Amino acid sequence: MSKIAIFGANGTIGSRVLDEALRRGHQVTAVVRDPAKITKTDPNLAVTTGDILDPASVAAAAQGQDVLVSAVGGGDGPGHIATIKPAAESLVAGLRTLGEAAPRLISVGGAGSLRTPDGKQVWDAEGLPEFLLQIMHAHGDALDFYRTVTDVRWTNLSPAGLIEPGERTGTYRTALDDLVTDADGTSRISAEDYAVALLDEVEKPQHIGERFTVGY
């Protein structure tokens, strides 16, 4: 079993990653700004305070862990711009201070930069509201940064075009930079099955140093 620290463990995706990790018997540390927001109790769960935008705090949370998961969001568009790439930079800076003892990093990415069947990217679709474009490009900027990093073992996991709470089926398909769609052209994944894919990557690494995506 692995020791996993999760930033953003009280969010929509982070909470499901936490649940899936505990379900599999891993030792989990939830790293949050307000520990009172984590009400779940489990013998394998610890809760600590941390600031993902502070490299020293990142290093403290990552010390002794096997995997560090970033599931932070930014709320609205400007919030994502202020959070997502700066968080990526802080995570890498903090992990670098640990040298070879640094855990793997798996970060929740976005779908905007994925290629669509027409050869464009999701964020090129007409009519997307500005706040959504800001969120998409914030994740895209973070991914661009990760792709310059060679001294930290990172993985960026983009969701399908639509991700929302739903059923845990345990089944999904993966791709690297192409949007995963079903026979009807719909791209979707439940937050629960996204968490399954993320924990599968924790247990059997396939995508160190790259982005991949999941969908039905």
mmCIF file with all atom_site columns, C-alpha atoms in Angstrom, residues 8-114:
data_model
loop_
_atom_site.group_PDB
_atom_site.id
_atom_site.type_symbol
_atom_site.label_atom_id
_atom_site.label_alt_id
_atom_site.label_comp_id
_atom_site.label_asym_id
_atom_site.label_entity_id
_atom_site.label_seq_id
_atom_site.pdbx_PDB_ins_code
_atom_site.Cartn_x
_atom_site.Cartn_y
_atom_site.Cartn_z
_atom_site.occupancy
_atom_site.B_iso_or_equiv
_atom_site.pdbx_formal_charge
_atom_site.auth_seq_id
_atom_site.auth_comp_id
_atom_site.auth_asym_id
_atom_site.auth_atom_id
_atom_site.pdbx_PDB_model_num
ATOM 1   C CA . GLY A 1 8   ? -7.771  19.732 -2.262  1.00 0.00 ? 8   GLY A CA 1
ATOM 2   C CA . ALA A 1 9   ? -9.136  16.592 -0.631  1.00 0.00 ? 9   ALA A CA 1
ATOM 3   C CA . ASN A 1 10  ? -12.443 18.258 0.243   1.00 0.00 ? 10  ASN A CA 1
ATOM 4   C CA . GLY A 1 11  ? -13.370 19.208 -3.328  1.00 0.00 ? 11  GLY A CA 1
ATOM 5   C CA . THR A 1 12  ? -15.617 17.393 -5.799  1.00 0.00 ? 12  THR A CA 1
ATOM 6   C CA . ILE A 1 13  ? -12.768 15.423 -7.362  1.00 0.00 ? 13  ILE A CA 1
ATOM 7   C CA . GLY A 1 14  ? -10.380 15.405 -4.414  1.00 0.00 ? 14  GLY A CA 1
ATOM 8   C CA . SER A 1 15  ? -12.955 13.922 -2.056  1.00 0.00 ? 15  SER A CA 1
ATOM 9   C CA . ARG A 1 16  ? -13.569 11.067 -4.464  1.00 0.00 ? 16  ARG A CA 1
ATOM 10  C CA . VAL A 1 17  ? -9.862  10.459 -4.885  1.00 0.00 ? 17  VAL A CA 1
ATOM 11  C CA . LEU A 1 18  ? -9.641  10.331 -1.094  1.00 0.00 ? 18  LEU A CA 1
ATOM 12  C CA . ASP A 1 19  ? -12.549 7.853  -0.905  1.00 0.00 ? 19  ASP A CA 1
ATOM 13  C CA . GLU A 1 20  ? -11.079 5.625  -3.625  1.00 0.00 ? 20  GLU A CA 1
ATOM 14  C CA . ALA A 1 21  ? -7.648  5.630  -1.986  1.00 0.00 ? 21  ALA A CA 1
ATOM 15  C CA . LEU A 1 22  ? -9.119  4.631  1.374   1.00 0.00 ? 22  LEU A CA 1
ATOM 16  C CA . ARG A 1 23  ? -11.287 2.009  -0.321  1.00 0.00 ? 23  ARG A CA 1
ATOM 17  C CA . ARG A 1 24  ? -8.085  0.384  -1.581  1.00 0.00 ? 24  ARG A CA 1
ATOM 18  C CA . GLY A 1 25  ? -6.380  0.500  1.799   1.00 0.00 ? 25  GLY A CA 1
ATOM 19  C CA . HIS A 1 26  ? -3.816  3.212  1.147   1.00 0.00 ? 26  HIS A CA 1
ATOM 20  C CA . GLN A 1 27  ? -2.599  5.533  3.883   1.00 0.00 ? 27  GLN A CA 1
ATOM 21  C CA . VAL A 1 28  ? -3.988  8.952  3.042   1.00 0.00 ? 28  VAL A CA 1
ATOM 22  C CA . THR A 1 29  ? -3.161  12.424 4.305   1.00 0.00 ? 29  THR A CA 1
ATOM 23  C CA . ALA A 1 30  ? -5.695  15.103 3.389   1.00 0.00 ? 30  ALA A CA 1
ATOM 24  C CA . VAL A 1 31  ? -3.913  18.454 3.035   1.00 0.00 ? 31  VAL A CA 1
ATOM 25  C CA . VAL A 1 32  ? -6.431  21.281 3.326   1.00 0.00 ? 32  VAL A CA 1
ATOM 26  C CA . ARG A 1 33  ? -6.616  24.892 4.409   1.00 0.00 ? 33  ARG A CA 1
ATOM 27  C CA . ASP A 1 34  ? -9.385  24.149 6.921   1.00 0.00 ? 34  ASP A CA 1
ATOM 28  C CA . PRO A 1 35  ? -9.153  20.681 8.524   1.00 0.00 ? 35  PRO A CA 1
ATOM 29  C CA . ALA A 1 36  ? -12.627 21.103 9.977   1.00 0.00 ? 36  ALA A CA 1
ATOM 30  C CA . LYS A 1 37  ? -14.051 20.612 6.486   1.00 0.00 ? 37  LYS A CA 1
ATOM 31  C CA . ILE A 1 38  ? -12.870 16.981 6.440   1.00 0.00 ? 38  ILE A CA 1
ATOM 32  C CA . THR A 1 39  ? -15.515 15.139 8.435   1.00 0.00 ? 39  THR A CA 1
ATOM 33  C CA . LYS A 1 40  ? -14.693 11.620 7.253   1.00 0.00 ? 40  LYS A CA 1
ATOM 34  C CA . THR A 1 41  ? -12.911 9.369  9.727   1.00 0.00 ? 41  THR A CA 1
ATOM 35  C CA . ASP A 1 42  ? -10.870 6.287  8.849   1.00 0.00 ? 42  ASP A CA 1
ATOM 36  C CA . PRO A 1 43  ? -7.952  4.492  10.519  1.00 0.00 ? 43  PRO A CA 1
ATOM 37  C CA . ASN A 1 44  ? -5.872  5.171  7.385   1.00 0.00 ? 44  ASN A CA 1
ATOM 38  C CA . LEU A 1 45  ? -6.762  8.874  7.160   1.00 0.00 ? 45  LEU A CA 1
ATOM 39  C CA . ALA A 1 46  ? -4.813  11.779 8.605   1.00 0.00 ? 46  ALA A CA 1
ATOM 40  C CA . VAL A 1 47  ? -5.698  15.442 8.116   1.00 0.00 ? 47  VAL A CA 1
ATOM 41  C CA . THR A 1 48  ? -3.205  18.280 8.064   1.00 0.00 ? 48  THR A CA 1
ATOM 42  C CA . THR A 1 49  ? -3.114  21.960 7.166   1.00 0.00 ? 49  THR A CA 1
ATOM 43  C CA . GLY A 1 50  ? -1.214  23.060 4.092   1.00 0.00 ? 50  GLY A CA 1
ATOM 44  C CA . ASP A 1 51  ? -0.945  25.787 1.459   1.00 0.00 ? 51  ASP A CA 1
ATOM 45  C CA . ILE A 1 52  ? -0.363  24.538 -2.079  1.00 0.00 ? 52  ILE A CA 1
ATOM 46  C CA . LEU A 1 53  ? 0.953   27.947 -3.134  1.00 0.00 ? 53  LEU A CA 1
ATOM 47  C CA . ASP A 1 54  ? 3.788   27.756 -0.595  1.00 0.00 ? 54  ASP A CA 1
ATOM 48  C CA . PRO A 1 55  ? 6.660   25.480 -1.721  1.00 0.00 ? 55  PRO A CA 1
ATOM 49  C CA . ALA A 1 56  ? 7.778   24.966 1.888   1.00 0.00 ? 56  ALA A CA 1
ATOM 50  C CA . SER A 1 57  ? 4.289   23.810 2.814   1.00 0.00 ? 57  SER A CA 1
ATOM 51  C CA . VAL A 1 58  ? 4.270   21.491 -0.209  1.00 0.00 ? 58  VAL A CA 1
ATOM 52  C CA . ALA A 1 59  ? 7.596   19.995 0.844   1.00 0.00 ? 59  ALA A CA 1
ATOM 53  C CA . ALA A 1 60  ? 6.339   19.459 4.390   1.00 0.00 ? 60  ALA A CA 1
ATOM 54  C CA . ALA A 1 61  ? 3.200   17.701 3.144   1.00 0.00 ? 61  ALA A CA 1
ATOM 55  C CA . ALA A 1 62  ? 5.171   15.580 0.663   1.00 0.00 ? 62  ALA A CA 1
ATOM 56  C CA . GLN A 1 63  ? 7.853   14.437 3.091   1.00 0.00 ? 63  GLN A CA 1
ATOM 57  C CA . GLY A 1 64  ? 7.682   10.664 3.543   1.00 0.00 ? 64  GLY A CA 1
ATOM 58  C CA . GLN A 1 65  ? 4.886   10.190 0.998   1.00 0.00 ? 65  GLN A CA 1
ATOM 59  C CA . ASP A 1 66  ? 4.931   7.914  -2.045  1.00 0.00 ? 66  ASP A CA 1
ATOM 60  C CA . VAL A 1 67  ? 2.539   10.038 -4.108  1.00 0.00 ? 67  VAL A CA 1
ATOM 61  C CA . LEU A 1 68  ? 1.384   13.647 -3.904  1.00 0.00 ? 68  LEU A CA 1
ATOM 62  C CA . VAL A 1 69  ? -1.977  14.383 -5.551  1.00 0.00 ? 69  VAL A CA 1
ATOM 63  C CA . SER A 1 70  ? -3.093  17.891 -6.471  1.00 0.00 ? 70  SER A CA 1
ATOM 64  C CA . ALA A 1 71  ? -6.852  18.200 -6.850  1.00 0.00 ? 71  ALA A CA 1
ATOM 65  C CA . VAL A 1 72  ? -7.128  21.925 -6.189  1.00 0.00 ? 72  VAL A CA 1
ATOM 66  C CA . GLY A 1 73  ? -9.460  24.156 -8.161  1.00 0.00 ? 73  GLY A CA 1
ATOM 67  C CA . GLY A 1 74  ? -9.953  27.857 -8.344  1.00 0.00 ? 74  GLY A CA 1
ATOM 68  C CA . GLY A 1 75  ? -13.695 28.297 -8.284  1.00 0.00 ? 75  GLY A CA 1
ATOM 69  C CA . ASP A 1 76  ? -14.398 30.775 -11.079 1.00 0.00 ? 76  ASP A CA 1
ATOM 70  C CA . GLY A 1 77  ? -12.262 31.706 -14.075 1.00 0.00 ? 77  GLY A CA 1
ATOM 71  C CA . PRO A 1 78  ? -10.103 34.371 -12.392 1.00 0.00 ? 78  PRO A CA 1
ATOM 72  C CA . GLY A 1 79  ? -9.710  32.024 -9.440  1.00 0.00 ? 79  GLY A CA 1
ATOM 73  C CA . HIS A 1 80  ? -8.312  29.322 -11.672 1.00 0.00 ? 80  HIS A CA 1
ATOM 74  C CA . ILE A 1 81  ? -5.928  31.757 -13.335 1.00 0.00 ? 81  ILE A CA 1
ATOM 75  C CA . ALA A 1 82  ? -4.668  32.778 -9.889  1.00 0.00 ? 82  ALA A CA 1
ATOM 76  C CA . THR A 1 83  ? -4.385  29.194 -8.634  1.00 0.00 ? 83  THR A CA 1
ATOM 77  C CA . ILE A 1 84  ? -3.737  26.451 -11.197 1.00 0.00 ? 84  ILE A CA 1
ATOM 78  C CA . LYS A 1 85  ? -0.395  27.346 -12.815 1.00 0.00 ? 85  LYS A CA 1
ATOM 79  C CA . PRO A 1 86  ? 0.979   28.971 -9.631  1.00 0.00 ? 86  PRO A CA 1
ATOM 80  C CA . ALA A 1 87  ? 0.068   25.760 -7.790  1.00 0.00 ? 87  ALA A CA 1
ATOM 81  C CA . ALA A 1 88  ? 1.913   23.680 -10.389 1.00 0.00 ? 88  ALA A CA 1
ATOM 82  C CA . GLU A 1 89  ? 5.002   25.867 -9.998  1.00 0.00 ? 89  GLU A CA 1
ATOM 83  C CA . SER A 1 90  ? 4.816   25.671 -6.207  1.00 0.00 ? 90  SER A CA 1
ATOM 84  C CA . LEU A 1 91  ? 4.346   21.891 -6.244  1.00 0.00 ? 91  LEU A CA 1
ATOM 85  C CA . VAL A 1 92  ? 7.394   21.374 -8.433  1.00 0.00 ? 92  VAL A CA 1
ATOM 86  C CA . ALA A 1 93  ? 9.481   23.844 -6.409  1.00 0.00 ? 93  ALA A CA 1
ATOM 87  C CA . GLY A 1 94  ? 8.550   22.127 -3.161  1.00 0.00 ? 94  GLY A CA 1
ATOM 88  C CA . LEU A 1 95  ? 9.220   18.636 -4.479  1.00 0.00 ? 95  LEU A CA 1
ATOM 89  C CA . ARG A 1 96  ? 12.596  19.701 -5.872  1.00 0.00 ? 96  ARG A CA 1
ATOM 90  C CA . THR A 1 97  ? 13.769  20.521 -2.358  1.00 0.00 ? 97  THR A CA 1
ATOM 91  C CA . LEU A 1 98  ? 13.295  16.854 -1.423  1.00 0.00 ? 98  LEU A CA 1
ATOM 92  C CA . GLY A 1 99  ? 15.571  15.619 -4.189  1.00 0.00 ? 99  GLY A CA 1
ATOM 93  C CA . GLU A 1 100 ? 15.458  11.877 -4.829  1.00 0.00 ? 100 GLU A CA 1
ATOM 94  C CA . ALA A 1 101 ? 13.207  11.409 -1.798  1.00 0.00 ? 101 ALA A CA 1
ATOM 95  C CA . ALA A 1 102 ? 10.412  13.386 -3.493  1.00 0.00 ? 102 ALA A CA 1
ATOM 96  C CA . PRO A 1 103 ? 7.185   11.461 -4.139  1.00 0.00 ? 103 PRO A CA 1
ATOM 97  C CA . ARG A 1 104 ? 5.494   11.218 -7.515  1.00 0.00 ? 104 ARG A CA 1
ATOM 98  C CA . LEU A 1 105 ? 3.138   14.058 -8.379  1.00 0.00 ? 105 LEU A CA 1
ATOM 99  C CA . ILE A 1 106 ? -0.244  13.428 -9.980  1.00 0.00 ? 106 ILE A CA 1
ATOM 100 C CA . SER A 1 107 ? -2.250  16.556 -10.739 1.00 0.00 ? 107 SER A CA 1
ATOM 101 C CA . VAL A 1 108 ? -5.835  16.967 -11.848 1.00 0.00 ? 108 VAL A CA 1
ATOM 102 C CA . GLY A 1 109 ? -5.804  18.692 -15.213 1.00 0.00 ? 109 GLY A CA 1
ATOM 103 C CA . GLY A 1 110 ? -8.366  20.095 -17.603 1.00 0.00 ? 110 GLY A CA 1
ATOM 104 C CA . ALA A 1 111 ? -9.967  18.971 -20.852 1.00 0.00 ? 111 ALA A CA 1
ATOM 105 C CA . GLY A 1 112 ? -9.606  22.224 -22.790 1.00 0.00 ? 112 GLY A CA 1
ATOM 106 C CA . SER A 1 113 ? -6.270  21.398 -24.404 1.00 0.00 ? 113 SER A CA 1
ATOM 107 C CA . LEU A 1 114 ? -7.338  17.937 -25.609 1.00 0.00 ? 114 LEU A CA 1
#
